[in-house]
Tab-separated table of C-alpha atoms in Angstrom:
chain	number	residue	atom	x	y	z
C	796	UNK	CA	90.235	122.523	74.492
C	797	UNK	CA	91.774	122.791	77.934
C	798	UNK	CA	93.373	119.555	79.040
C	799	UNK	CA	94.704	117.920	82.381
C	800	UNK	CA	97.312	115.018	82.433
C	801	UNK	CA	96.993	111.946	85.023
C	802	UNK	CA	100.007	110.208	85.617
C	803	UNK	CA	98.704	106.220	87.206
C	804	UNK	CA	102.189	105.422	88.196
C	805	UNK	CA	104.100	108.287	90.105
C	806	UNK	CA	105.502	105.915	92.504
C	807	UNK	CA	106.918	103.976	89.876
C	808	UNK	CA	110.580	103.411	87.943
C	809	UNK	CA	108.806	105.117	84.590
C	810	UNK	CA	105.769	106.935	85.772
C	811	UNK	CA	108.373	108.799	87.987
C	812	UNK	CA	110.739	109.225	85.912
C	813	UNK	CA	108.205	110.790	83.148
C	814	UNK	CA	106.803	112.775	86.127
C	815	UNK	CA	110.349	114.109	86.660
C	816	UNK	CA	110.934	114.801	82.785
C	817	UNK	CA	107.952	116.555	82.288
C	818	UNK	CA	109.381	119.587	84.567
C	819	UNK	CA	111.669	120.492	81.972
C	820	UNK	CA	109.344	119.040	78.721
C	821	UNK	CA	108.499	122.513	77.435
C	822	UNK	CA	105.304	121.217	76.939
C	823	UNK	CA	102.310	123.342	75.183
C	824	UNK	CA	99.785	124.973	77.914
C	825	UNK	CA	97.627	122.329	79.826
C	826	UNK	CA	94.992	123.199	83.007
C	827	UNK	CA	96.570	120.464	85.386
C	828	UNK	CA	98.684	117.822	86.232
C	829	UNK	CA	97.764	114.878	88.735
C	830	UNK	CA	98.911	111.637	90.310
C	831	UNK	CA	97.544	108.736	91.640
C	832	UNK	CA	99.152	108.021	94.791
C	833	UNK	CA	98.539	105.660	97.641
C	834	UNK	CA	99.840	107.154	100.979
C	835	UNK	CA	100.326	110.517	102.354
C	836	UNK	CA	103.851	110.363	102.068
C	837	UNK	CA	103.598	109.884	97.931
C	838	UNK	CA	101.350	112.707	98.347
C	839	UNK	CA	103.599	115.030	99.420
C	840	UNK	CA	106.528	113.862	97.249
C	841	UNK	CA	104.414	114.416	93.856
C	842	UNK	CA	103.812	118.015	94.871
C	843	UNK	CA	107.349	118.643	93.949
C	844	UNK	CA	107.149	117.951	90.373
C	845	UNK	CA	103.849	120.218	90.410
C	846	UNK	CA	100.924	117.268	90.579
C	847	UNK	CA	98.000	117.215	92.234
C	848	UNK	CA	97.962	114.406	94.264
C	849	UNK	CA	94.665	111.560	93.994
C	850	UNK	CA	94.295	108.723	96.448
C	851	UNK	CA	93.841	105.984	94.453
C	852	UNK	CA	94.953	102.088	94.823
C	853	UNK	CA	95.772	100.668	91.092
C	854	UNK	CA	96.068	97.463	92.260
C	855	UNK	CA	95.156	95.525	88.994
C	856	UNK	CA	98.125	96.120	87.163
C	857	UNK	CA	97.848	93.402	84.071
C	858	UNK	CA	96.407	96.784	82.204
C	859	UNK	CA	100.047	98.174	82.109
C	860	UNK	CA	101.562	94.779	80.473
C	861	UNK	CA	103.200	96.440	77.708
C	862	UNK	CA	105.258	94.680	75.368
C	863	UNK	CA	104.135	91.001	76.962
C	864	UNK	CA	100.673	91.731	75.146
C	865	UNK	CA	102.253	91.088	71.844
C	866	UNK	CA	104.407	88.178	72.908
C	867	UNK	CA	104.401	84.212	73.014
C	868	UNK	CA	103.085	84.702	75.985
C	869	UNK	CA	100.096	86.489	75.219
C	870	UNK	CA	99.562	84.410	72.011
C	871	UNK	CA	100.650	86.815	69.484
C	872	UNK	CA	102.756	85.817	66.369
C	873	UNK	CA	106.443	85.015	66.494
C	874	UNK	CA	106.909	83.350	63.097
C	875	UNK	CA	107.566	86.880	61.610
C	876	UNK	CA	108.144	90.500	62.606
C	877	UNK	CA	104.828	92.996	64.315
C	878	UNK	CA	105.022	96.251	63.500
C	879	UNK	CA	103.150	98.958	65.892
C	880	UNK	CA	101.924	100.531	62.771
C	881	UNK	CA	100.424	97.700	61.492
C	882	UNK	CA	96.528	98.377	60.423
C	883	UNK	CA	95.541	94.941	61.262
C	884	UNK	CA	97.280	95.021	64.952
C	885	UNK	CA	93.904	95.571	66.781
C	886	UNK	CA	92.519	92.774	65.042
C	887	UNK	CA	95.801	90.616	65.333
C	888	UNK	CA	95.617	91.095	69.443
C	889	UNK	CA	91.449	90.068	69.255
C	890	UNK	CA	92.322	86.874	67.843
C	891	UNK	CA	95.141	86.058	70.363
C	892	UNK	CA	94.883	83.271	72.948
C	893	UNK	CA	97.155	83.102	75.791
C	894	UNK	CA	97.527	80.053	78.322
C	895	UNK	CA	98.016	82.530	81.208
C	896	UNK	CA	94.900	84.439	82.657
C	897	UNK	CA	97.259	87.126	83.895
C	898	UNK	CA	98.092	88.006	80.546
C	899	UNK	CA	94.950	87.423	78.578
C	900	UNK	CA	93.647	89.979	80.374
C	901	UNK	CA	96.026	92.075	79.611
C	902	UNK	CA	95.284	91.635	75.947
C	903	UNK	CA	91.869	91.815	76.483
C	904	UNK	CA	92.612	95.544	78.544
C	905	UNK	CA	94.188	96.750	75.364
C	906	UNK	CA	90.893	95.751	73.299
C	907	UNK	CA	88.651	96.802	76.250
C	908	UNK	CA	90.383	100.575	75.756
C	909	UNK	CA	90.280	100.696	72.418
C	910	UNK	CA	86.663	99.674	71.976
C	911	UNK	CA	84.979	101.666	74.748
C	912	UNK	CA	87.124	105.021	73.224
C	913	UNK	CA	85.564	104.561	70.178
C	914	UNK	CA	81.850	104.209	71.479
C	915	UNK	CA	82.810	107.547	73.568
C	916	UNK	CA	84.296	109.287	70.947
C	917	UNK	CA	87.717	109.777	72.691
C	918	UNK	CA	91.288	109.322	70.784
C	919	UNK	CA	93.095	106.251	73.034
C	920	UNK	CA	96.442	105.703	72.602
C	921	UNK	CA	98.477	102.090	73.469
C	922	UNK	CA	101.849	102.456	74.801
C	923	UNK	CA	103.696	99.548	75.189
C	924	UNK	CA	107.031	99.764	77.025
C	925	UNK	CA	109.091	96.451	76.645
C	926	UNK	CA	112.287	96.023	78.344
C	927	UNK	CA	113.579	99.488	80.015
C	928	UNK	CA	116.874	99.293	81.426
C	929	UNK	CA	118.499	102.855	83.217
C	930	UNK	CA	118.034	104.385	87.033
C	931	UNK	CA	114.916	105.284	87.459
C	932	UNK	CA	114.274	109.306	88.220
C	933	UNK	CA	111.592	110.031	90.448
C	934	UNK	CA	111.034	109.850	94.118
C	935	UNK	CA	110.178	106.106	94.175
C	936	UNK	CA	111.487	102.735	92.144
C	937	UNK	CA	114.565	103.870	90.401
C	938	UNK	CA	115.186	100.010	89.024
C	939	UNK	CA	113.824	98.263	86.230
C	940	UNK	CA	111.467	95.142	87.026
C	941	UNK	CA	113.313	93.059	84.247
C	942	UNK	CA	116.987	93.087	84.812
C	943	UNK	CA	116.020	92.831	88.620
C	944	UNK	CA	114.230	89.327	88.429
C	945	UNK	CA	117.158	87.763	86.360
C	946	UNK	CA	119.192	89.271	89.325
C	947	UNK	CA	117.124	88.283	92.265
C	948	UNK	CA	116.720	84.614	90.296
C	949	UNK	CA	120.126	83.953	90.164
C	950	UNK	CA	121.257	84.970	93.331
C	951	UNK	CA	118.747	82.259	94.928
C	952	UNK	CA	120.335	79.859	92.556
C	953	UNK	CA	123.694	80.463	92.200
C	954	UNK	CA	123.566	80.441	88.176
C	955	UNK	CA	122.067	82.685	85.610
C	956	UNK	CA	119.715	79.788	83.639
C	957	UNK	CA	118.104	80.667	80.564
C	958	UNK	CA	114.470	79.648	80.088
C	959	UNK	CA	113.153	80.420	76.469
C	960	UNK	CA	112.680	77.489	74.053
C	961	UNK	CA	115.600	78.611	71.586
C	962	UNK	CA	118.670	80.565	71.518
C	963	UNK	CA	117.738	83.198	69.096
C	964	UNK	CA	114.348	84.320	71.403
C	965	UNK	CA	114.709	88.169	71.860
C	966	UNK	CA	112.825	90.925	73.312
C	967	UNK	CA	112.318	94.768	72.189
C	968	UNK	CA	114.506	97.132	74.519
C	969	UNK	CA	114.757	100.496	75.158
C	970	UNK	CA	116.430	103.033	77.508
C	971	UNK	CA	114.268	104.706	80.471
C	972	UNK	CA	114.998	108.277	78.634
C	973	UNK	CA	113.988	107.158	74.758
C	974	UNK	CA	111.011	105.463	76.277
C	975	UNK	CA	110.017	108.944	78.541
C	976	UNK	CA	110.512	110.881	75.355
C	977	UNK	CA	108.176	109.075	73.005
C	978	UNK	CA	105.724	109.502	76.141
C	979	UNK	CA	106.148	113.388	76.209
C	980	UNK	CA	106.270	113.534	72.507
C	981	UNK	CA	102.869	111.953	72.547
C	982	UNK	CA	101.794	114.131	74.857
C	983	UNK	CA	102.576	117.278	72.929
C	984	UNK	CA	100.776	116.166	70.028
C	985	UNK	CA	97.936	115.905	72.298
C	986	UNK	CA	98.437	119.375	73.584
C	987	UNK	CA	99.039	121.287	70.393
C	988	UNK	CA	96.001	119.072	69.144
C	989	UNK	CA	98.362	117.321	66.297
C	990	UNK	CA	96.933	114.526	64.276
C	991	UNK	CA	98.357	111.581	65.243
C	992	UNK	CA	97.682	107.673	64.746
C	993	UNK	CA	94.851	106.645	67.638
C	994	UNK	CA	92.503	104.159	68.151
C	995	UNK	CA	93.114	100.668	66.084
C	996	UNK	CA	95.791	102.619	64.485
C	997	UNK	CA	97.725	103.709	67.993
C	998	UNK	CA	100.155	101.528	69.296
C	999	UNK	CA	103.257	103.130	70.497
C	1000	UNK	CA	106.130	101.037	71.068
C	1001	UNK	CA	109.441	102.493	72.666
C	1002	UNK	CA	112.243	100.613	71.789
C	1003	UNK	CA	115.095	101.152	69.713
C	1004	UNK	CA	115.524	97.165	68.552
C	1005	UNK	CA	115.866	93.743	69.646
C	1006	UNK	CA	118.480	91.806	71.833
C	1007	UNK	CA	118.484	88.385	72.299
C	1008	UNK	CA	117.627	87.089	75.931
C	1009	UNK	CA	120.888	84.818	75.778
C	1010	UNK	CA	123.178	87.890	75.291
C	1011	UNK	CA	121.397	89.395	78.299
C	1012	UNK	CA	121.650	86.522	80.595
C	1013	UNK	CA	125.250	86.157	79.493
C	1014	UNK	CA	126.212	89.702	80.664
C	1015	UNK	CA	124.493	89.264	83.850
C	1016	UNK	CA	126.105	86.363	84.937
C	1017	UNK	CA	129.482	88.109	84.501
C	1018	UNK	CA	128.787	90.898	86.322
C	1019	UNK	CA	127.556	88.926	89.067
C	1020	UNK	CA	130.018	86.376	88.630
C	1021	UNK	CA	132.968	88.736	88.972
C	1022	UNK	CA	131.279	90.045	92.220
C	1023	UNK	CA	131.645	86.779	93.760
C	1024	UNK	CA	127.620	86.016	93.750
C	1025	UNK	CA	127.408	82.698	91.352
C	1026	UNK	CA	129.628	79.628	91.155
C	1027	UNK	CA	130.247	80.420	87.715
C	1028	UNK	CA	129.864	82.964	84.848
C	1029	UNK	CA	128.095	80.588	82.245
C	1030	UNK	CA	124.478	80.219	81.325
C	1031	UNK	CA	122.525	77.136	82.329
C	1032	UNK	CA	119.303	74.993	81.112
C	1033	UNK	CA	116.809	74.983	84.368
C	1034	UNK	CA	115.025	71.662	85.534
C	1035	UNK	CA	111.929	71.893	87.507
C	1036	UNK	CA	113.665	72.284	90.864
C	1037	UNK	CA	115.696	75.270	89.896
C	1038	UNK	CA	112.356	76.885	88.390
C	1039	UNK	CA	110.657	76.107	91.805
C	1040	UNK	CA	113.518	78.206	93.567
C	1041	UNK	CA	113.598	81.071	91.070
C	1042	UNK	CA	109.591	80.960	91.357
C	1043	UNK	CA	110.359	81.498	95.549
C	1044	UNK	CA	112.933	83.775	94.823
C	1045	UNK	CA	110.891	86.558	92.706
C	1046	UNK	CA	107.551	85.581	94.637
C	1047	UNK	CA	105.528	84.278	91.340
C	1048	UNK	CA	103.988	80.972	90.406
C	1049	UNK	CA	106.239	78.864	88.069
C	1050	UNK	CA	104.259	79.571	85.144
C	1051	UNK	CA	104.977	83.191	85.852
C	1052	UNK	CA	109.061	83.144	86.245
C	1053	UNK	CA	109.750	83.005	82.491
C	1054	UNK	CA	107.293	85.698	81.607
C	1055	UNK	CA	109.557	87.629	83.801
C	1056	UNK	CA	112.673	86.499	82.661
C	1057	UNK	CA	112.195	85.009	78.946
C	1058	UNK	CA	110.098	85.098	76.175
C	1059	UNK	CA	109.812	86.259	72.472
C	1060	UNK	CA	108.637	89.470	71.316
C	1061	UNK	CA	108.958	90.694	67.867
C	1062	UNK	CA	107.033	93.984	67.802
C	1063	UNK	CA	109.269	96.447	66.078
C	1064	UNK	CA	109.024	100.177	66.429
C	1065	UNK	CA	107.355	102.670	63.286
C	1066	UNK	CA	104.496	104.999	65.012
C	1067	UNK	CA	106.799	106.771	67.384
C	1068	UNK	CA	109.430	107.575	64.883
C	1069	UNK	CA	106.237	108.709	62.486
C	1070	UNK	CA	105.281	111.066	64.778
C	1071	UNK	CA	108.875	112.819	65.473
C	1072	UNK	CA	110.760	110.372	68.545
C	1073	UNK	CA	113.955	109.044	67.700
C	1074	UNK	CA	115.904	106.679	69.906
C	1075	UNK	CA	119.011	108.507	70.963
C	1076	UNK	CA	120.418	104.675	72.435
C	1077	UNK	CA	120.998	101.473	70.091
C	1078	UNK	CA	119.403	98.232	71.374
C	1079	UNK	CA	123.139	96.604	72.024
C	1080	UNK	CA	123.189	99.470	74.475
C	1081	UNK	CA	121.725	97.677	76.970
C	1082	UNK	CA	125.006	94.817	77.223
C	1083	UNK	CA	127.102	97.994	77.712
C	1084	UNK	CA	124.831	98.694	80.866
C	1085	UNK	CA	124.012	95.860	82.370
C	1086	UNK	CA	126.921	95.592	84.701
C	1087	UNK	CA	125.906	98.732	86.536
C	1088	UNK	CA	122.317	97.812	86.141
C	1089	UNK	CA	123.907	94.738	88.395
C	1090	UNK	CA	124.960	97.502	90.815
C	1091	UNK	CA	121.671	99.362	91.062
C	1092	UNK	CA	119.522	96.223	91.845
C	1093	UNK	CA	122.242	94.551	94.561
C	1094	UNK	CA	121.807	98.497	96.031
C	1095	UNK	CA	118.021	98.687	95.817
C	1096	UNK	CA	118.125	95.042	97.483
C	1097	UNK	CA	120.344	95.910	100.713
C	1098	UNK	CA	118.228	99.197	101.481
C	1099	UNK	CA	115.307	97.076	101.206
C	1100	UNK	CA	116.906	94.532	103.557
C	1101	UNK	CA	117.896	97.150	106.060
C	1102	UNK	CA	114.344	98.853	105.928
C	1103	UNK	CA	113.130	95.433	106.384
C	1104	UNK	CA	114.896	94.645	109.298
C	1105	UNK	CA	114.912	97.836	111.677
């Protein structure tokens, strides 16, 4: 079978940073590569990693939710650990009821793929990227949204505050590269038409572990604390007021700043490492980073400003 790869997100921190991976991947023999893009300029800058470029607006993007799918947020269960590889996963997210349009439908994407592959008779595959921290590699967002919105939060308030209902509330991470190379290693099982888990049976989660949202918050606020950007370096409970300016600060409705910022997630990695990935990065990784993750979203904000203001 001769195949072609579309990348939906060329523009993006990982769709361009798989775009610019997959240049050196080494990957088996496939007819084509495109990209959606949206302007002319994208256009031209996807022709350098060897895609053909497609006009194409994606501007729904609740189908790309990721990890949030299997979260409080999204209903799942958070009284005990999900695995990817569980059997009963499809039927877990069917029965799951979230509060939050935005992100039922994002469930209700996953389902919607899985079900309309099987009446077509095509192999779907799930992957669910959770928290990615590392610069980005491609030719447009080189930041990840995550880190950035505890950032941009707490520079509008002047104190990193912590949102989730409990200390121990955590969140599967994983590093931009380990999460590109379960993507390509996907992809070559694809190519070289490997048997791999699809359907009810493939979720892919990239992550190498959990790390609890407090640690997170807490290495934050000293990196930005030590910069001079926050009256002070602890963590802090938020009242209504202070949600209200984080909400105006990351341009969300209030319901929508912890699902940005907070939330528990249990889903635990098996199918990737079944099928040959292995994390090269542990989960505690991430504290080590997130000082000059601090750097890289204070930079992507000033060139923003200044493009903003010429």
């Amino acid at each position: 079978m001769e195949y072609n790869i579309l990348i939906t997100g060329g523009s993006g921190y990982l769709g361009g940073t798989l775009l610019n991976q997959l240049k050196s991947a080494d990957l088996p023999s496939y007819h084509k590569l495109f990209a959606f893009v949206r302007t002319a300029a994208q256009a031209e800058a996807v022709k350098q990693y060897s895609a053909e470029p497609l006009e194409f607006d994606m501007q729904d993007e609740t189908s790309t939710s990721g990890a949030k799918a299997f979260s409080n947020h999204a209903g799942a269960p958070i009284d005990r650990p999900l695995f990817d590889d569980d059997p009963n996963l499809y039927e877990i997210q069917k029965s799951q009821r979230s509060s939050l349009p935005i992100i039922q439908q994002g469930v209700e994407t996953n389902n919607r793929i899985v079900e309309l592959s099987e009446s077509l008779g095509v192999k779907s595959y799930i992957f669910c990227p959770c928290v990615v921290y590392g610069k980005g590699e491609g030719f447009g967002n080189k930041i990840s949204i995550q880190t950035a919105a505890i950032v941009r939060a707490a520079r509008a308030t002047g104190r990193v505050y912590n949102l989730n209902d409990t200390d121990h509330w955590a969140w599967p991470v994983c590093h931009l590269l380990d999460n590109t190379m379960l993507y390509v290693e996907i992809l070559r099982k694809i190519l070289s038409s490997d048997a791999i888990p699809h359907g009810r049976n493939g979720y892919y989660l990239p992550a190498s572990g959990l790390v609890a949202w407090k640690d997170v918050y807490a290495s934050i606020a000293t990196a930005l604390f030590k910069r001079g950007l926050l009256k002070d370096s602890a963590v802090h409970l938020a009242d209504d007021e202070i949600l209200a300016t984080m909400a105006a600060a990351l341009d969300s409705p209030k319901e929508m700043v912890v699902v940005q910022v907070g939330g528990e997630c249990l889903l635990a990695a098996r199918s990737g490492l079944r099928i040959g990935w292995k994390p090269l990065f542990p989960p505690e990784h991430i504290l080590d980073m997130l000082d000059e993750e601090v750097d890289l979203v204070l930079s992507d904000d000033a060139e923003r400003f200044q493009r903003e203001t010429r």
